[in-house]
Amino acid sequence: MPRRERYELIFADPVAPAPDAEDIVMVHRTESRGPGGHPVYADDTGIVRAEISDRAEVRMIASGGHQVHAATVRARPVS
């Protein structure tokens, strides 16, 4: 199966006042591989980085010190 070039990362805050409050960041595939061997995707700034498996499992990758990621992150393919 060919790898997707772009995903939307959906960050959900389970304690937000609005039950469906989400932040969405568009990421694109890079040449890098993550610790699990899957491609690393990044936003245009390079600050948001995530390893995304072929089953859309997300592993966030810190791009700097003191970075804390949301507990709930989903990946949605973009065509």
XYZ file of N, CA and C in Angstrom:
237
model
N 0.846 -1.174 0.000
C 0.000 0.000 0.000
C 0.896 1.242 0.000
N 0.657 2.209 -0.896
C 1.485 3.407 -0.936
C 1.268 4.271 0.312
N 2.323 4.926 0.733
C 2.248 5.807 1.900
C 1.561 7.111 1.533
N 0.797 7.624 2.453
C 0.146 8.926 2.261
C 1.191 10.032 2.339
N 0.964 11.088 1.594
C 1.878 12.227 1.613
C 1.500 13.245 2.686
N 0.186 13.338 3.001
C -0.272 14.348 3.961
C -1.326 13.767 4.902
N -1.327 14.289 6.111
C -2.336 13.956 7.112
C -2.741 15.221 7.840
N -3.912 15.198 8.422
C -4.299 16.175 9.417
C -4.112 15.496 10.766
N -3.364 16.136 11.653
C -3.271 15.654 13.022
C -4.344 16.369 13.819
N -5.156 15.601 14.510
C -6.273 16.152 15.259
C -5.964 16.000 16.742
N -5.790 17.129 17.412
C -5.487 17.157 18.833
C -6.774 17.474 19.580
N -7.209 16.546 20.422
C -8.436 16.731 21.191
C -8.084 16.950 22.651
N -8.734 17.908 23.278
C -8.516 18.193 24.692
C -9.708 17.647 25.471
N -9.507 16.535 26.196
C -10.639 15.911 26.885
C -11.231 16.751 28.016
N -10.517 17.773 28.480
C -11.050 18.607 29.563
C -11.460 19.999 29.079
N -11.532 20.204 27.778
C -11.955 21.494 27.224
C -13.435 21.728 27.530
N -13.828 22.988 27.677
C -15.243 23.289 27.949
C -16.184 22.782 26.854
N -15.770 22.901 25.609
C -16.588 22.376 24.504
C -16.204 20.911 24.313
N -17.163 19.991 24.323
C -16.832 18.574 24.268
C -16.100 18.128 23.008
N -16.266 18.838 21.910
C -15.601 18.435 20.669
C -14.544 19.457 20.236
N -13.901 20.102 21.221
C -12.855 21.074 20.914
C -11.640 20.354 20.349
N -11.221 20.774 19.166
C -10.091 20.139 18.488
C -9.197 21.198 17.856
N -7.923 20.903 17.811
C -6.976 21.688 17.028
C -6.475 20.768 15.926
N -6.386 21.300 14.710
C -5.970 20.493 13.565
C -4.719 21.111 12.950
N -3.717 20.257 12.720
C -2.462 20.690 12.109
C -2.202 19.809 10.890
N -1.925 20.430 9.755
C -1.615 19.705 8.526
C -0.131 19.350 8.534
N 0.168 18.070 8.279
C 1.562 17.615 8.226
C 1.815 16.913 6.895
N 3.067 16.920 6.465
C 3.468 16.266 5.220
C 4.614 15.319 5.508
N 4.761 14.312 4.672
C 5.795 13.299 4.873
C 7.182 13.885 4.653
N 8.115 13.476 5.507
C 9.517 13.873 5.371
C 10.317 12.646 4.946
N 11.597 12.806 4.781
C 12.476 11.688 4.423
C 12.886 10.877 5.652
N 12.560 11.363 6.838
C 12.967 10.706 8.086
C 12.073 9.534 8.446
N 12.610 8.639 9.262
C 11.869 7.513 9.832
C 11.908 7.656 11.348
N 10.822 7.258 11.995
C 10.741 7.327 13.445
C 11.290 6.078 14.098
N 11.226 6.006 15.432
C 11.745 4.861 16.162
C 11.055 3.547 15.800
N 9.819 3.594 15.329
C 9.096 2.389 14.936
C 9.323 2.001 13.476
N 10.140 2.794 12.759
C 10.436 2.495 11.365
C 9.459 3.088 10.370
N 8.485 3.842 10.846
C 7.483 4.460 9.970
C 7.914 5.875 9.605
N 7.345 6.424 8.524
C 7.709 7.779 8.108
C 7.357 8.826 9.165
N 8.182 9.861 9.205
C 7.918 11.010 10.069
C 7.261 12.084 9.216
N 6.217 12.674 9.759
C 5.480 13.762 9.116
C 5.691 15.015 9.944
N 5.748 16.175 9.290
C 5.981 17.437 9.988
C 5.128 18.534 9.385
N 4.826 19.547 10.211
C 4.134 20.717 9.669
C 5.173 21.604 8.972
N 4.724 22.701 8.383
C 5.629 23.562 7.614
C 6.718 24.196 8.470
N 6.458 24.374 9.779
C 7.460 24.980 10.660
C 8.478 23.964 11.150
N 8.135 22.669 11.092
C 9.013 21.631 11.616
C 8.876 21.429 13.113
N 8.001 22.198 13.744
C 7.812 22.081 15.195
C 6.946 20.870 15.535
N 5.875 20.660 14.794
C 5.006 19.509 15.030
C 5.514 18.362 14.172
N 5.954 17.283 14.840
C 6.499 16.117 14.148
C 5.854 14.869 14.716
N 5.499 13.936 13.835
C 4.846 12.705 14.283
C 5.223 11.554 13.367
N 5.433 10.397 13.975
C 5.607 9.162 13.212
C 4.207 8.583 13.029
N 3.829 8.283 11.789
C 2.491 7.754 11.506
C 2.642 6.427 10.779
N 2.025 5.388 11.365
C 2.112 4.046 10.783
C 1.145 3.911 9.614
N 1.235 2.787 8.912
C 0.332 2.545 7.795
C -1.104 2.310 8.268
N -1.309 2.154 9.579
C -2.658 2.030 10.144
C -3.097 3.329 10.826
N -2.390 4.429 10.520
C -2.678 5.768 11.038
C -2.494 5.868 12.549
N -1.621 5.043 13.113
C -1.260 5.165 14.526
C -0.226 6.283 14.637
N -0.407 7.148 15.627
C 0.422 8.346 15.752
C 1.344 8.235 16.958
N 2.617 8.546 16.741
C 3.582 8.683 17.822
C 4.210 10.063 17.666
N 3.912 10.963 18.576
C 4.453 12.309 18.494
C 5.945 12.278 18.800
N 6.705 13.141 18.108
C 8.150 13.226 18.273
C 8.493 14.652 18.692
N 9.170 14.784 19.809
C 9.543 16.112 20.302
C 10.547 16.754 19.354
N 10.344 18.029 19.062
C 11.273 18.752 18.192
C 12.113 19.735 18.985
N 11.879 19.816 20.293
C 12.639 20.713 21.152
C 12.437 20.344 22.607
N 13.213 20.968 23.462
C 13.128 20.694 24.888
C 11.830 21.190 25.492
N 11.389 20.541 26.537
C 10.204 20.912 27.310
C 8.910 20.844 26.509
N 8.890 20.102 25.432
C 7.683 19.975 24.617
C 6.800 18.885 25.213
N 5.530 19.216 25.442
C 4.564 18.261 25.986
C 3.443 18.121 24.973
N 3.136 16.883 24.598
C 2.127 16.634 23.577
C 0.787 16.279 24.197
N -0.262 16.565 23.465
C -1.612 16.212 23.904
C -1.724 14.696 24.037
N -2.555 14.269 24.960
C -2.730 12.838 25.190
C -3.488 12.174 24.049
N -4.402 12.892 23.427
C -5.234 12.316 22.380
C -4.915 12.970 21.036
N -4.273 12.190 20.148
C -3.943 12.676 18.803
C -4.367 11.616 17.813
N -5.113 12.042 16.784
C -5.513 11.137 15.705
C -4.957 11.671 14.394
N -4.776 10.779 13.429
C -4.328 11.179 12.088
C -5.445 10.874 11.093
N -5.766 11.878 10.275
C -6.772 11.717 9.235
C -6.096 11.942 7.888
N -6.137 10.953 6.975
C -5.484 11.128 5.670
C -6.119 12.277 4.881
N -5.278 12.964 4.141
C -5.724 14.044 3.261
C -5.429 13.614 1.834
N -6.418 13.714 0.974
C -6.196 13.286 -0.410
C -5.607 14.391 -1.249
